[in-house]
Amino acid sequence: MAGIPILPWEAAPLSNNIYASEIMSHPIITLNTVENVGHIIELLKCVTFNGFPVVDPPNSDEAEIHSYGRFRGLILRSQLIVLLQNKIFNKNLEYWEKSLSIKLFRKEYPRYPTIDQVTISEEEKTYMIDLRPFMNPSPYTLQHSATLPRAFRLFRALGLRHLPVVNDTNEVIGIITRKDVARFRIWKHRGRMGLDELLITDKI
């Protein structure tokens, strides 16, 4: 199974004791609220993920559950490519700040360019982008102690593709995708019942 998995109508029975911290993908790739252009380009060339948690740097290197930083929002791959293509860098702030609108993103929909179609100079790779004006600052998130059925209901009802997992202090510790909740299936045989975990591709 590849691409976006199709979810059944209900979460698999016997899954109430499976928690978000067990099914989430980690380690994950995050972006800082203000990020280097060159780093974003290399990231988009190396991975095919469609969404990235945006974080403040972690407060401490020591944590019971490893944190990637305080969760601030979620930004899509398509948004990052539009920002790069139109050179929405902090260095050029005075040129684009007043004229920027949602039309900039809508005009590329649904055929967004690929990262290989974006031309960035070596000097521009040293610039920074403030992601805060463009990210979704309040996406749905899930506590690490939430159950698989809870995650399943959110994906099923809202059509989500990504669900960041946070700890008790709102630090992101992982991310759940549709493939993570779709891989559990119930089996029945001669009056017995159990839960199987399927192998699904890693494309997010």
Coordinates of N, CA and C in Angstrom, one line a residue:
M1 N 0.9 -1.2 0.0 CA 0.0 0.0 0.0 C 0.9 1.2 0.0
A2 N 0.6 2.2 -0.9 CA 1.4 3.4 -1.0 C 0.5 4.6 -1.0
G3 N 1.2 5.8 -0.9 CA 0.4 7.0 -1.0 C -0.4 7.3 0.3
I4 N -1.7 7.7 0.2 CA -2.5 8.0 1.4 C -3.4 6.8 1.6
P5 N -3.2 6.0 2.7 CA -4.0 4.8 3.0 C -5.4 5.2 3.2
I6 N -6.3 4.2 2.8 CA -7.7 4.4 3.0 C -8.1 3.8 4.4
L7 N -8.7 4.5 5.2 CA -9.0 4.1 6.6 C -10.4 3.3 6.6
P8 N -10.5 2.3 7.4 CA -11.8 1.7 7.6 C -12.7 2.6 8.4
W9 N -14.0 2.2 8.6 CA -14.9 3.1 9.2 C -14.6 3.3 10.7
E10 N -14.1 2.3 11.3 CA -13.8 2.4 12.8 C -12.4 1.8 13.1
A11 N -11.9 2.3 14.2 CA -10.6 1.8 14.7 C -10.8 0.3 15.0
A12 N -9.7 -0.4 14.9 CA -9.7 -1.9 15.1 C -10.0 -2.1 16.6
P13 N -10.8 -3.1 16.9 CA -11.1 -3.6 18.2 C -9.7 -4.0 18.9
L14 N -9.7 -4.0 20.2 CA -8.5 -4.3 21.0 C -7.4 -3.3 20.9
S15 N -7.7 -2.1 20.3 CA -6.6 -1.1 20.2 C -6.7 0.0 21.2
N16 N -7.5 -0.1 22.2 CA -7.6 0.9 23.3 C -6.4 1.0 24.2
N17 N -5.6 -0.1 24.2 CA -4.4 0.0 25.0 C -3.1 0.3 24.1
I18 N -3.3 0.8 22.9 CA -2.3 1.3 22.1 C -2.3 2.8 22.1
Y19 N -1.1 3.4 22.4 CA -1.1 4.8 22.7 C -0.3 5.6 21.6
A20 N -0.6 6.9 21.5 CA 0.0 7.7 20.5 C 1.6 7.6 20.5
S21 N 2.1 7.6 21.7 CA 3.6 7.5 21.8 C 4.2 6.2 21.2
E22 N 3.3 5.2 21.1 CA 3.7 3.9 20.5 C 3.6 3.8 19.0
I23 N 2.7 4.6 18.4 CA 2.5 4.5 17.0 C 3.1 5.6 16.2
M24 N 3.5 6.7 16.9 CA 4.0 7.9 16.2 C 5.3 7.6 15.5
S25 N 5.5 8.4 14.5 CA 6.8 8.3 13.8 C 7.8 9.2 14.5
H26 N 9.0 8.6 14.8 CA 10.1 9.4 15.4 C 11.4 8.6 15.2
P27 N 12.5 9.3 15.1 CA 12.7 10.7 15.2 C 12.0 11.4 14.0
I28 N 11.6 12.6 14.2 CA 11.0 13.4 13.2 C 11.8 14.6 12.7
I29 N 11.4 15.2 11.7 CA 12.1 16.4 11.1 C 11.3 17.6 11.5
T30 N 11.9 18.6 12.2 CA 11.2 19.8 12.5 C 11.9 21.0 11.9
L31 N 11.2 22.1 11.9 CA 11.8 23.4 11.4 C 11.7 24.4 12.5
N32 N 12.7 25.2 12.7 CA 12.6 26.3 13.7 C 11.7 27.4 13.1
T33 N 11.2 28.2 14.0 CA 10.3 29.3 13.6 C 11.0 30.3 12.6
V34 N 12.3 30.5 12.8 CA 13.0 31.3 11.8 C 14.1 30.3 11.3
E35 N 14.1 30.0 10.0 CA 14.9 28.9 9.5 C 15.8 29.4 8.4
N36 N 16.9 28.7 8.2 CA 17.9 29.0 7.1 C 17.3 28.5 5.8
V37 N 17.5 29.3 4.7 CA 17.0 29.0 3.4 C 17.7 27.7 2.9
G38 N 19.0 27.7 3.0 CA 19.7 26.5 2.5 C 19.3 25.2 3.2
H39 N 19.1 25.3 4.5 CA 18.6 24.1 5.3 C 17.3 23.6 4.8
I40 N 16.4 24.5 4.5 CA 15.0 24.2 4.0 C 15.2 23.5 2.6
I41 N 16.0 24.0 1.8 CA 16.2 23.4 0.4 C 16.7 22.0 0.5
E42 N 17.8 21.8 1.3 CA 18.4 20.5 1.5 C 17.4 19.5 2.1
L43 N 16.6 20.0 3.0 CA 15.6 19.1 3.7 C 14.5 18.7 2.6
L44 N 14.0 19.6 1.8 CA 13.0 19.2 0.9 C 13.5 18.3 -0.2
K45 N 14.8 18.4 -0.5 CA 15.4 17.5 -1.5 C 15.7 16.1 -0.9
C46 N 15.8 16.0 0.4 CA 16.2 14.7 1.0 C 15.0 13.9 1.4
V47 N 13.8 14.6 1.8 CA 12.7 13.8 2.2 C 11.5 14.2 1.4
T48 N 10.5 13.3 1.4 CA 9.2 13.6 0.6 C 8.1 13.9 1.5
F49 N 8.3 14.2 2.8 CA 7.2 14.6 3.7 C 6.4 15.8 3.2
N50 N 5.1 15.8 3.5 CA 4.3 16.9 3.1 C 4.0 17.9 4.1
G51 N 4.4 17.6 5.4 CA 4.2 18.6 6.5 C 5.3 18.5 7.5
F52 N 5.6 19.6 8.1 CA 6.7 19.7 9.1 C 6.2 20.5 10.3
P53 N 6.4 19.9 11.5 CA 6.2 20.7 12.7 C 7.2 21.9 12.8
V54 N 6.7 23.0 13.3 CA 7.5 24.2 13.5 C 7.7 24.4 15.0
V55 N 8.9 24.6 15.4 CA 9.1 24.5 16.9 C 10.1 25.7 17.3
D56 N 10.0 26.0 18.6 CA 11.1 26.7 19.3 C 12.1 25.7 19.7
P57 N 13.3 26.1 19.8 CA 14.3 25.1 20.3 C 14.0 24.5 21.7
P58 N 14.3 23.3 22.0 CA 14.0 22.7 23.3 C 14.7 23.4 24.4
N59 N 14.0 23.4 25.6 CA 14.5 24.1 26.7 C 15.7 23.4 27.4
S60 N 15.7 22.0 27.2 CA 16.7 21.2 28.0 C 17.0 20.0 27.1
D61 N 18.3 19.5 27.3 CA 18.7 18.3 26.6 C 18.2 17.1 27.3
E62 N 17.8 17.3 28.6 CA 17.3 16.1 29.4 C 15.8 16.1 29.4
A63 N 15.2 15.0 29.1 CA 13.7 14.9 29.2 C 13.3 13.4 29.3
E64 N 12.2 13.2 30.0 CA 11.8 11.8 30.1 C 11.4 11.2 28.7
I65 N 10.7 12.0 27.9 CA 10.4 11.7 26.5 C 11.1 12.7 25.7
H66 N 12.0 12.3 24.7 CA 12.8 13.2 24.0 C 11.9 14.2 23.2
S67 N 12.3 15.5 23.3 CA 11.5 16.6 22.7 C 12.3 17.2 21.6
Y68 N 11.6 17.7 20.6 CA 12.2 18.4 19.5 C 12.0 19.9 19.6
G69 N 11.5 20.3 20.7 CA 11.2 21.8 20.9 C 9.8 22.1 21.1
R70 N 9.5 23.2 21.6 CA 8.1 23.7 21.9 C 7.3 23.8 20.6
F71 N 6.2 23.2 20.5 CA 5.4 23.2 19.3 C 4.8 24.5 19.0
R72 N 5.0 25.1 17.8 CA 4.4 26.3 17.5 C 3.4 26.3 16.3
G73 N 3.5 25.3 15.5 CA 2.6 25.2 14.4 C 3.0 24.1 13.4
L74 N 2.4 24.1 12.2 CA 2.6 23.1 11.2 C 2.7 23.9 9.8
I75 N 3.7 23.6 9.0 CA 3.8 24.2 7.7 C 3.9 23.1 6.7
L76 N 3.3 23.3 5.5 CA 3.3 22.3 4.5 C 4.4 22.4 3.5
R77 N 4.8 21.3 2.9 CA 5.8 21.3 1.9 C 5.5 22.3 0.7
S78 N 4.2 22.4 0.3 CA 3.8 23.3 -0.8 C 4.0 24.7 -0.4
Q79 N 3.8 25.1 0.9 CA 4.0 26.4 1.4 C 5.4 26.8 1.3
L80 N 6.3 25.9 1.8 CA 7.7 26.2 1.8 C 8.2 26.4 0.4
I81 N 7.8 25.6 -0.6 CA 8.2 25.8 -2.0 C 7.8 27.1 -2.5
V82 N 6.5 27.5 -2.2 CA 6.0 28.8 -2.7 C 6.9 30.0 -2.1
L83 N 7.2 29.9 -0.8 CA 8.0 30.9 -0.2 C 9.4 31.0 -0.8
L84 N 10.0 29.8 -1.1 CA 11.3 29.8 -1.8 C 11.3 30.3 -3.2
Q85 N 10.3 29.9 -3.9 CA 10.1 30.3 -5.3 C 9.9 31.8 -5.4
N86 N 9.2 32.4 -4.5 CA 8.9 33.9 -4.5 C 9.9 34.7 -3.7
K87 N 10.9 34.0 -3.1 CA 12.0 34.6 -2.4 C 11.5 35.5 -1.2
I88 N 10.6 34.9 -0.5 CA 10.0 35.5 0.7 C 11.0 35.4 1.9
F89 N 12.1 36.1 1.8 CA 13.1 36.0 2.8 C 13.1 37.2 3.7
N90 N 13.7 37.0 4.9 CA 13.7 38.2 5.8 C 14.6 39.3 5.2
K91 N 15.5 39.0 4.4 CA 16.4 39.9 3.8 C 15.6 40.9 2.8
N92 N 14.5 40.3 2.2 CA 13.7 41.1 1.3 C 12.4 41.6 1.9
L93 N 12.4 41.7 3.2 CA 11.1 42.0 3.9 C 10.4 43.2 3.4
E94 N 11.2 44.3 3.2 CA 10.6 45.6 2.8 C 9.9 45.5 1.4
Y95 N 10.3 44.5 0.6 CA 9.7 44.4 -0.7 C 8.4 43.6 -0.8
W96 N 8.3 42.6 0.1 CA 7.1 41.7 0.0 C 6.1 41.9 1.1
E97 N 6.5 42.5 2.2 CA 5.6 42.5 3.4 C 4.3 43.1 3.1
K98 N 4.2 44.2 2.4 CA 2.9 44.9 2.1 C 2.1 44.3 1.0
S99 N 2.7 43.6 0.1 CA 2.0 43.1 -1.1 C 1.7 41.6 -0.9
L100 N 2.2 40.9 0.1 CA 1.9 39.5 0.2 C 0.5 39.2 0.6
S101 N -0.1 38.2 -0.1 CA -1.5 37.8 0.2 C -1.7 36.3 -0.1
I102 N -2.8 35.8 0.3 CA -3.1 34.4 0.1 C -3.1 34.0 -1.4
K103 N -3.3 35.0 -2.2 CA -3.3 34.7 -3.7 C -2.0 34.1 -4.1
L104 N -0.9 34.5 -3.5 CA 0.4 34.0 -3.8 C 0.4 32.4 -3.7
F105 N -0.3 31.9 -2.7 CA -0.3 30.4 -2.6 C -1.4 29.8 -3.4
R106 N -2.5 30.5 -3.6 CA -3.6 29.9 -4.3 C -3.3 29.8 -5.8
K107 N -2.5 30.7 -6.4 CA -2.3 30.7 -7.8 C -1.5 29.4 -8.3
E108 N -0.7 28.8 -7.4 CA 0.0 27.6 -7.7 C -0.8 26.3 -7.5
Y109 N -1.9 26.4 -6.8 CA -2.7 25.2 -6.6 C -3.5 24.8 -7.8
P110 N -3.6 23.5 -8.1 CA -3.1 22.3 -7.3 C -1.7 21.8 -7.8
R111 N -1.1 22.4 -8.8 CA 0.1 21.9 -9.3 C 1.3 22.7 -8.8
Y112 N 1.6 22.5 -7.6 CA 2.8 23.2 -7.0 C 4.1 22.7 -7.7
P113 N 5.0 23.6 -7.9 CA 6.3 23.2 -8.4 C 7.1 22.3 -7.5
T114 N 8.0 21.6 -8.0 CA 8.9 20.7 -7.1 C 10.0 21.5 -6.7
I115 N 10.7 21.0 -5.7 CA 11.9 21.8 -5.1 C 13.0 21.9 -6.2
D116 N 13.1 20.9 -7.1 CA 14.1 21.0 -8.2 C 13.8 22.1 -9.2
Q117 N 12.6 22.6 -9.2 CA 12.2 23.7 -10.2 C 12.4 25.1 -9.6
V118 N 12.9 25.1 -8.3 CA 13.1 26.4 -7.6 C 14.6 26.7 -7.8
T119 N 14.9 28.0 -8.2 CA 16.2 28.4 -8.4 C 16.6 29.4 -7.3
I120 N 17.6 29.0 -6.5 CA 18.1 29.8 -5.4 C 19.6 30.0 -5.5
S121 N 20.1 31.2 -5.4 CA 21.6 31.4 -5.5 C 22.3 31.0 -4.2
E122 N 23.6 30.9 -4.3 CA 24.4 30.5 -3.1 C 24.2 31.6 -2.0
E123 N 24.2 32.9 -2.4 CA 24.0 33.9 -1.4 C 22.6 33.8 -0.7
E124 N 21.6 33.5 -1.5 CA 20.3 33.4 -1.0 C 20.1 32.3 0.0
K125 N 21.0 31.3 -0.2 CA 20.9 30.1 0.8 C 21.4 30.5 2.2
T126 N 22.0 31.6 2.3 CA 22.5 32.1 3.6 C 21.4 32.9 4.3
Y127 N 20.3 33.3 3.6 CA 19.2 34.1 4.2 C 18.4 33.2 5.1
M128 N 17.5 33.9 5.8 CA 16.6 33.3 6.7 C 15.1 33.6 6.3
I129 N 14.2 32.6 6.7 CA 12.8 32.8 6.5 C 12.1 32.7 7.9
D130 N 11.2 33.7 8.2 CA 10.4 33.6 9.4 C 9.1 32.8 9.0
L131 N 9.0 31.6 9.5 CA 7.8 30.8 9.1 C 6.6 31.1 9.8
R132 N 6.6 31.9 10.9 CA 5.5 32.2 11.7 C 4.3 32.8 11.0
P133 N 4.5 33.7 10.1 CA 3.3 34.3 9.4 C 2.6 33.4 8.4
F134 N 3.3 32.2 8.1 CA 2.8 31.3 7.1 C 2.3 30.0 7.6
M135 N 2.8 29.6 8.7 CA 2.4 28.3 9.3 C 1.0 28.3 9.8
N136 N 0.5 27.1 10.0 CA -0.8 27.0 10.7 C -0.5 27.0 12.2
P137 N -0.8 28.0 13.0 CA -0.4 28.1 14.4 C -1.3 27.2 15.3
S138 N -2.4 26.7 14.8 CA -3.2 25.9 15.7 C -3.8 24.7 15.0
P139 N -2.9 23.8 14.5 CA -3.4 22.5 14.0 C -3.8 21.6 15.1
Y140 N -4.6 20.6 14.7 CA -4.9 19.6 15.7 C -3.6 18.8 16.1
T141 N -3.5 18.6 17.4 CA -2.4 17.8 18.0 C -3.0 16.7 18.9
L142 N -2.1 15.8 19.3 CA -2.5 14.7 20.2 C -1.6 14.6 21.3
Q143 N -2.1 14.4 22.5 CA -1.2 14.1 23.6 C -0.6 12.7 23.5
H144 N 0.6 12.5 24.0 CA 1.3 11.3 23.9 C 0.6 10.1 24.5
S145 N -0.3 10.4 25.5 CA -1.0 9.4 26.2 C -2.4 9.1 25.6
A146 N -2.7 9.7 24.5 CA -4.0 9.5 23.8 C -4.0 8.1 23.2
T147 N -5.1 7.5 23.0 CA -5.2 6.1 22.5 C -5.3 6.1 21.0
L148 N -5.0 5.0 20.4 CA -5.2 4.8 18.9 C -6.6 5.1 18.4
P149 N -7.7 4.7 19.1 CA -9.0 5.0 18.6 C -9.2 6.5 18.6
R150 N -8.7 7.3 19.6 CA -8.8 8.7 19.6 C -8.1 9.3 18.3
A151 N -6.9 8.9 18.0 CA -6.2 9.4 16.8 C -7.0 9.0 15.6
F152 N -7.5 7.8 15.5 CA -8.3 7.3 14.4 C -9.5 8.2 14.1
R153 N -10.2 8.5 15.2 CA -11.4 9.3 15.0 C -11.1 10.7 14.4
L154 N -10.0 11.3 14.8 CA -9.6 12.6 14.3 C -9.2 12.5 12.8
F155 N -8.5 11.5 12.4 CA -8.1 11.3 11.0 C -9.4 11.0 10.2
R156 N -10.3 10.2 10.7 CA -11.5 9.8 9.9 C -12.4 10.9 9.8
A157 N -12.6 11.7 10.8 CA -13.7 12.8 10.8 C -13.2 14.0 10.1
L158 N -11.9 14.3 10.2 CA -11.4 15.6 9.7 C -10.5 15.5 8.5
G159 N -10.3 14.3 8.0 CA -9.5 14.1 6.8 C -8.0 14.5 6.9
L160 N -7.5 14.4 8.1 CA -6.1 14.8 8.4 C -5.1 14.0 7.6
R161 N -3.9 14.6 7.4 CA -2.8 13.8 6.9 C -1.7 13.7 7.9
H162 N -1.6 14.7 8.8 CA -0.6 14.8 9.8 C -1.2 15.1 11.2
L163 N -0.7 14.5 12.2 CA -1.2 14.8 13.6 C 0.1 14.8 14.5
P164 N 0.6 16.0 14.8 CA 1.7 16.1 15.7 C 1.4 15.6 17.1
V165 N 2.3 14.9 17.7 CA 2.2 14.4 19.1 C 3.0 15.2 20.0
V166 N 2.4 15.7 21.1 CA 3.1 16.6 22.1 C 3.1 16.0 23.5
N167 N 4.0 16.4 24.3 CA 4.0 16.0 25.7 C 3.2 16.9 26.6
D168 N 3.3 16.8 27.9 CA 2.5 17.6 28.8 C 2.9 19.1 28.8
T169 N 4.0 19.4 28.3 CA 4.4 20.8 28.2 C 4.4 21.4 26.8
N170 N 3.6 20.7 25.9 CA 3.4 21.1 24.5 C 4.7 21.1 23.7
E171 N 5.6 20.2 24.0 CA 6.8 20.0 23.2 C 6.5 18.8 22.3
V172 N 6.9 19.0 21.0 CA 6.6 18.0 20.0 C 7.5 16.8 20.2
I173 N 7.0 15.6 20.2 CA 7.8 14.4 20.4 C 7.7 13.4 19.2
G174 N 6.8 13.7 18.3 CA 6.6 12.7 17.2 C 5.5 13.2 16.3
I175 N 5.2 12.5 15.3 CA 4.1 12.8 14.4 C 3.4 11.5 14.0
I176 N 2.0 11.6 13.9 CA 1.3 10.4 13.4 C 0.7 10.8 12.0
T177 N 0.8 9.9 11.1 CA 0.2 10.0 9.8 C -0.9 9.0 9.6
R178 N -1.6 9.1 8.5 CA -2.7 8.1 8.2 C -2.1 6.7 8.1
K179 N -0.9 6.5 7.6 CA -0.3 5.2 7.6 C -0.2 4.6 8.9
D180 N 0.1 5.5 9.9 CA 0.3 4.9 11.3 C -0.9 4.4 11.9
V181 N -2.1 5.0 11.6 CA -3.3 4.5 12.2 C -4.0 3.4 11.3
A182 N -3.5 3.4 10.0 CA -4.2 2.4 9.1 C -3.5 1.1 9.1
R183 N -2.4 1.0 9.8 CA -1.6 -0.3 9.7 C -2.1 -1.4 10.7
F184 N -3.1 -1.0 11.5 CA -3.6 -2.0 12.5 C -4.9 -2.7 12.0
R185 N -4.9 -4.0 11.9 CA -6.1 -4.7 11.4 C -6.4 -5.9 12.3
I186 N -7.7 -6.1 12.5 CA -8.2 -7.2 13.4 C -8.2 -8.5 12.6
W187 N -7.9 -9.6 13.2 CA -8.0 -10.9 12.6 C -8.9 -11.8 13.5
K188 N -9.6 -12.7 12.9 CA -10.5 -13.7 13.6 C -10.3 -15.0 13.0
H189 N -10.1 -16.0 13.9 CA -9.9 -17.4 13.4 C -10.4 -18.4 14.5
R190 N -11.4 -19.2 14.1 CA -11.9 -20.2 15.0 C -12.3 -19.7 16.4
G191 N -13.0 -18.6 16.4 CA -13.4 -18.0 17.7 C -12.4 -17.2 18.4
R192 N -11.2 -17.1 17.8 CA -10.2 -16.2 18.4 C -10.1 -14.9 17.7
M193 N -9.6 -13.9 18.3 CA -9.4 -12.6 17.7 C -8.1 -11.9 18.2
G194 N -7.5 -11.3 17.2 CA -6.2 -10.6 17.6 C -6.0 -9.4 16.7
L195 N -4.9 -8.7 16.9 CA -4.6 -7.5 16.2 C -3.3 -7.7 15.5
D196 N -3.3 -7.4 14.2 CA -2.1 -7.5 13.4 C -1.6 -6.1 13.0
E197 N -0.3 -5.9 12.8 CA 0.3 -4.7 12.3 C 0.8 -4.9 10.9
L198 N 0.3 -4.1 10.0 CA 0.7 -4.2 8.6 C 1.9 -3.4 8.2
L199 N 2.6 -3.8 7.2 CA 3.7 -3.0 6.7 C 3.2 -2.0 5.6
I200 N 3.4 -0.7 5.8 CA 3.0 0.3 4.9 C 4.2 1.2 4.6
T201 N 4.3 1.7 3.4 CA 5.4 2.5 2.9 C 5.5 3.7 3.8
D202 N 6.8 4.3 3.8 CA 7.1 5.4 4.8 C 6.7 6.8 4.2
K203 N 6.1 6.9 3.0 CA 5.8 8.2 2.5 C 4.7 8.9 3.3
I204 N 5.0 10.1 3.7 CA 4.1 10.9 4.6 C 3.4 12.0 3.8

